[in-house]
XYZ file of C-alpha atoms in Angstrom:
371
model
C 14.596 -30.784 10.100
C 16.619 -28.954 7.309
C 16.417 -30.950 3.969
C 17.714 -30.496 0.563
C 14.451 -28.723 -0.267
C 14.979 -26.163 2.598
C 18.134 -24.134 2.223
C 18.206 -22.790 5.733
C 18.355 -24.369 9.103
C 17.340 -21.052 10.847
C 15.752 -17.870 9.744
C 15.840 -14.878 12.104
C 12.630 -12.918 11.299
C 12.676 -9.205 12.221
C 16.551 -9.294 12.380
C 16.680 -5.502 11.781
C 14.537 -4.682 14.935
C 16.003 -3.803 18.294
C 15.950 -7.340 19.674
C 16.341 -9.080 16.343
C 19.711 -7.599 15.664
C 21.065 -9.220 18.914
C 19.466 -12.652 18.131
C 21.206 -12.421 14.650
C 24.490 -11.531 16.260
C 24.261 -14.516 18.702
C 23.478 -16.917 15.900
C 26.498 -15.614 14.002
C 28.707 -16.006 17.215
C 27.608 -19.588 17.593
C 28.715 -20.320 13.965
C 32.321 -19.161 14.979
C 33.074 -21.786 17.537
C 35.152 -24.475 15.774
C 34.038 -27.473 18.022
C 30.509 -26.918 17.083
C 31.171 -28.691 13.864
C 30.107 -27.381 10.430
C 28.239 -24.108 10.180
C 24.467 -24.310 9.716
C 23.121 -22.430 6.747
C 20.794 -19.565 8.046
C 19.348 -16.314 6.973
C 17.799 -13.076 8.239
C 14.363 -11.936 7.097
C 12.386 -8.687 7.166
C 10.980 -5.857 4.989
C 14.121 -3.959 4.136
C 17.145 -5.571 2.422
C 19.167 -2.579 3.282
C 18.536 -2.713 6.973
C 19.246 -6.441 7.088
C 22.495 -5.890 5.323
C 23.474 -3.244 8.010
C 22.721 -5.734 10.739
C 24.972 -8.375 9.212
C 27.676 -5.850 8.657
C 27.551 -4.665 12.257
C 27.737 -8.284 13.436
C 30.647 -8.924 11.195
C 32.523 -5.935 12.663
C 31.771 -6.837 16.261
C 32.724 -10.553 15.749
C 35.735 -9.895 13.544
C 34.272 -11.877 10.622
C 34.437 -9.787 7.520
C 32.911 -12.491 5.277
C 29.777 -12.881 7.378
C 27.406 -10.745 5.183
C 28.196 -12.972 2.219
C 27.675 -16.124 4.254
C 24.184 -15.349 5.422
C 21.050 -15.297 3.404
C 18.515 -12.498 3.156
C 14.780 -13.051 2.784
C 12.443 -10.241 2.101
C 8.953 -10.760 3.585
C 6.280 -8.642 5.432
C 3.978 -9.733 8.354
C 1.065 -8.135 6.438
C 1.724 -10.197 3.427
C 0.816 -13.854 3.973
C 2.259 -15.020 0.637
C 5.752 -13.583 1.552
C 5.590 -15.362 5.027
C 4.654 -18.666 3.239
C 7.784 -18.251 1.077
C 9.917 -17.506 4.021
C 8.607 -20.477 6.061
C 9.218 -22.870 3.041
C 12.850 -22.019 3.112
C 13.453 -22.712 6.806
C 13.484 -25.588 9.161
C 13.013 -23.251 12.163
C 11.965 -19.528 12.317
C 13.178 -17.473 15.174
C 10.376 -14.789 15.429
C 11.546 -11.394 16.886
C 8.653 -9.352 15.649
C 6.388 -7.971 18.403
C 4.143 -7.119 20.126
C 3.175 -10.643 19.383
C -0.582 -10.001 20.012
C -0.523 -7.821 16.726
C 2.122 -9.522 14.668
C 2.689 -13.123 16.016
C -0.247 -15.124 14.649
C 0.467 -14.666 10.928
C 3.995 -16.104 11.538
C 2.676 -18.991 13.563
C 0.023 -19.752 10.892
C 2.561 -19.604 7.920
C 4.976 -21.926 9.780
C 2.382 -24.513 10.713
C 0.962 -24.617 7.180
C 4.365 -25.143 5.720
C 5.624 -27.676 8.260
C 8.117 -25.266 9.738
C 8.922 -24.957 13.410
C 8.612 -21.497 15.150
C 10.361 -20.138 18.265
C 9.652 -16.672 19.761
C 10.698 -14.629 22.701
C 7.104 -13.600 23.703
C 6.340 -12.464 27.201
C 2.547 -12.130 26.583
C 0.509 -14.757 28.334
C -2.633 -13.969 26.214
C -0.765 -14.612 22.941
C 0.952 -17.752 24.285
C -2.224 -19.320 25.532
C -4.378 -18.313 22.479
C -1.855 -19.814 20.027
C -1.876 -23.061 22.020
C -5.618 -23.378 21.937
C -5.935 -22.331 18.173
C -3.116 -24.191 16.628
C -1.917 -27.010 18.927
C -3.667 -29.865 17.127
C -2.826 -28.576 13.636
C 0.837 -28.089 14.582
C 0.983 -31.714 15.847
C -0.511 -33.036 12.630
C 2.112 -31.036 10.515
C 4.959 -32.029 12.772
C 5.681 -28.460 13.616
C 6.942 -27.231 16.940
C 5.563 -23.818 18.014
C 7.681 -22.893 21.126
C 6.800 -19.565 22.770
C 8.530 -17.498 25.405
C 12.035 -18.997 24.670
C 14.020 -16.097 26.151
C 14.162 -13.993 29.320
C 10.525 -14.913 29.555
C 10.491 -17.608 30.624
C 13.319 -20.155 30.340
C 14.996 -19.080 33.514
C 11.777 -19.406 35.495
C 10.644 -22.628 33.898
C 13.916 -24.525 34.095
C 14.620 -23.003 37.438
C 11.618 -24.701 39.016
C 12.437 -27.946 37.541
C 16.176 -27.655 38.561
C 15.056 -26.765 42.124
C 12.937 -29.900 42.251
C 15.731 -32.026 41.051
C 18.068 -30.687 43.743
C 15.600 -31.391 46.488
C 15.904 -34.555 48.302
C 12.207 -35.027 48.657
C 8.902 -33.706 47.057
C 8.952 -30.042 45.929
C 5.549 -28.573 46.266
C 5.875 -24.731 46.092
C 8.382 -22.227 44.681
C 8.675 -18.445 44.896
C 11.066 -16.832 42.572
C 12.603 -13.330 42.922
C 14.131 -11.474 40.031
C 16.881 -9.009 40.724
C 18.175 -6.741 37.909
C 21.672 -5.440 38.114
C 22.970 -2.403 36.232
C 26.194 -0.535 35.840
C 27.267 3.046 36.234
C 24.937 4.282 33.467
C 21.878 2.826 34.989
C 19.127 0.552 33.669
C 16.938 1.099 30.555
C 14.577 -1.206 28.736
C 13.335 -0.988 25.187
C 9.750 0.220 24.868
C 8.679 -2.985 23.066
C 8.372 -4.657 26.427
C 6.406 -1.615 27.674
C 4.004 -1.774 24.824
C 3.369 -5.502 25.378
C 2.596 -4.685 29.137
C 0.246 -1.744 28.178
C -1.801 -3.772 25.733
C -1.898 -6.811 28.034
C -3.198 -4.980 31.073
C -5.655 -3.107 28.892
C -7.021 -6.536 27.561
C -7.108 -8.518 30.802
C -10.726 -9.312 30.576
C -10.191 -11.298 27.222
C -7.403 -13.358 28.852
C -9.824 -14.200 31.778
C -12.417 -15.164 29.161
C -9.995 -17.374 27.206
C -8.980 -19.256 30.368
C -12.617 -19.791 31.342
C -13.485 -21.125 28.007
C -10.576 -23.646 28.045
C -12.469 -25.657 30.841
C -9.371 -26.999 32.112
C -9.441 -28.836 35.445
C -7.497 -27.108 38.208
C -4.067 -28.576 38.840
C -4.248 -30.171 42.308
C -2.472 -28.510 45.177
C 0.024 -30.841 46.934
C 0.722 -29.931 50.588
C 0.138 -26.571 52.065
C -1.188 -23.953 49.754
C 1.294 -21.297 48.793
C 0.189 -17.897 50.172
C 0.187 -14.885 47.875
C 2.401 -12.006 49.107
C 1.013 -8.430 49.196
C 1.537 -6.240 46.123
C 4.483 -4.671 48.034
C 6.204 -7.090 50.376
C 9.614 -7.420 52.070
C 11.937 -10.302 51.405
C 14.151 -10.777 54.499
C 16.457 -13.330 52.777
C 17.284 -10.859 49.905
C 16.986 -7.681 52.149
C 14.734 -6.015 49.543
C 11.181 -5.104 48.875
C 9.459 -6.928 46.018
C 6.435 -6.762 43.689
C 4.765 -9.418 41.716
C 6.491 -10.129 38.387
C 3.930 -9.538 35.641
C 5.508 -11.203 32.840
C 4.593 -14.696 31.365
C 6.567 -16.749 33.952
C 3.690 -17.904 35.975
C 1.675 -18.808 32.899
C 4.520 -20.825 31.376
C 5.469 -22.562 34.548
C 1.838 -23.609 35.284
C 1.485 -24.911 31.812
C 4.703 -26.990 32.310
C 3.552 -28.292 35.657
C 0.230 -29.407 34.038
C 2.031 -31.268 31.367
C 4.421 -32.998 33.810
C 1.384 -34.051 35.901
C -0.828 -35.270 33.013
C 1.842 -36.945 30.950
C 4.614 -38.063 33.363
C 2.626 -38.265 36.580
C 5.030 -35.865 38.418
C 3.821 -34.071 41.512
C 2.806 -30.595 40.502
C 4.523 -27.476 41.975
C 2.744 -24.328 42.927
C 4.567 -21.191 41.703
C 4.664 -17.439 42.308
C 7.000 -14.893 40.668
C 8.229 -11.614 42.266
C 10.809 -8.918 41.309
C 12.949 -7.060 43.834
C 12.914 -3.337 43.895
C 15.360 -2.277 46.495
C 14.636 0.024 49.352
C 11.831 2.334 50.468
C 12.821 5.095 47.942
C 12.361 2.721 45.083
C 9.110 1.577 46.614
C 7.640 5.073 46.795
C 8.831 5.796 43.108
C 7.195 2.524 41.983
C 3.954 3.140 43.564
C 3.539 6.496 41.780
C 4.474 4.888 38.490
C 2.090 1.949 39.066
C -0.795 4.313 40.007
C -0.336 6.194 36.797
C -0.096 3.121 34.805
C -3.014 1.305 36.338
C -5.280 4.498 35.738
C -4.174 5.251 32.188
C -4.236 1.638 30.933
C -7.982 1.391 31.461
C -8.825 3.889 28.728
C -8.004 4.045 25.075
C -6.578 7.702 25.177
C -4.626 6.690 28.337
C -2.979 3.719 26.519
C -2.131 5.942 23.582
C -0.292 8.427 25.935
C 1.524 5.475 27.753
C 2.721 4.228 24.345
C 3.734 7.659 23.153
C 5.661 8.718 26.295
C 7.081 5.465 27.865
C 10.091 7.360 29.420
C 7.782 9.811 31.172
C 5.161 7.296 32.554
C 7.789 4.649 33.502
C 10.052 7.205 35.421
C 12.877 6.652 32.922
C 13.068 2.836 33.001
C 11.640 2.461 29.392
C 12.457 4.280 26.219
C 11.953 4.054 22.572
C 15.667 4.068 21.974
C 16.330 1.254 24.440
C 19.515 0.718 26.344
C 22.898 1.830 25.011
C 25.551 -0.865 24.350
C 27.265 0.184 27.531
C 24.204 -0.252 29.537
C 23.662 -3.640 27.938
C 27.279 -4.771 28.637
C 27.008 -3.809 32.224
C 23.706 -5.347 32.925
C 22.865 -8.738 34.384
C 20.197 -10.436 36.465
C 19.837 -13.011 39.298
C 16.877 -15.178 39.761
C 16.530 -16.813 43.216
C 14.184 -19.613 43.939
C 12.906 -20.431 47.369
C 11.289 -23.864 47.441
C 9.400 -25.846 50.065
C 8.305 -29.441 50.267
C 8.424 -32.726 52.091
C 11.156 -35.229 52.808
C 10.789 -38.760 51.493
C 8.283 -40.821 53.508
C 6.736 -37.656 55.057
C 3.149 -37.197 54.091
C 1.913 -33.818 52.635
C -1.559 -34.436 53.917
C -2.331 -32.302 56.838
C 1.287 -31.639 57.547
C 3.239 -28.432 57.069
C 6.266 -28.587 54.724
C 9.369 -29.816 56.574
C 12.013 -29.061 53.985
C 13.291 -25.777 52.281
C 15.630 -25.234 49.469
C 17.240 -22.101 47.772
C 18.714 -22.135 44.248
C 20.063 -19.203 42.252
C 20.731 -18.316 38.630
C 22.907 -15.518 37.564
C 23.002 -14.328 33.851
C 25.152 -11.750 32.216
C 25.300 -9.922 28.928
C 27.124 -10.538 26.677
C 27.241 -14.239 27.209
C 30.597 -15.860 27.871
């Protein structure tokens, strides 16, 4: 999409934030690979030129590219200033938006990109924001030729593509999938930045509006093919993985369901039921998680409770979330496995009134930093 009138193919918005700095670093890393062809002109954007400059300097040091800061553009803009967002969008073919929580800061970016014919990609894991943006801006984005692609990171590319991959590997009709996320950490343990924690707090605190949004959409239910996938208990045991599990509360289910609806309505593909879970280990982890969950569910119902959860993430999450986020050593030693258990029917075997006669297991392992 980049033209002579648009100096940058990519703009990383929020590059000085915790997540944005890593996105900027990965964009820079991709520009180093010789076989990728000529480098794409790109820029970083945010409120502080000094902070953006430091991000580029750190990336240059890590990648061994001292000339990097002089090769990347810097755009000053502010989420609260629509005019500055318009100016940023006019300079880019694609904006990579790393500014969250998206329920508070995402819509102005989406709006600016659509109005200026720019595409926008984010790493949102908030179902309410993703679904609201679709209903508010889908038609206008189509008119402008803009692509607004949400949840293009950990939430929910592994889940969405994993279900499709599992279906492609099955010599028959896939009708249901359960996925299990397992996080792996190194000697220094696991820690997650509190940006994810904030999104969860605000999301649970506003569940009624998400239900209202879905009811007002008046979508016809996606038909169930074959046996209905049974929901597991809030805490269940997965024998195949030898671990207890809980429902995964990110945007995976929302994204996968929307994809399955699209494949059914536009490509006439048989829809797949989907449920997402996360392994938590043994009984000690279960007990710890139960206490954290009870505290969370109680406090998230009240305004003052949500303020406490936001202010003290480390305390209420039993150390899993912090305002500082993981150290570089923790990041380098971390990885995750996503395991998919699918069921369905062999070719020529009718799903009607019959139990599934085929099962399949696929797995995805991802590590940081990427190879």
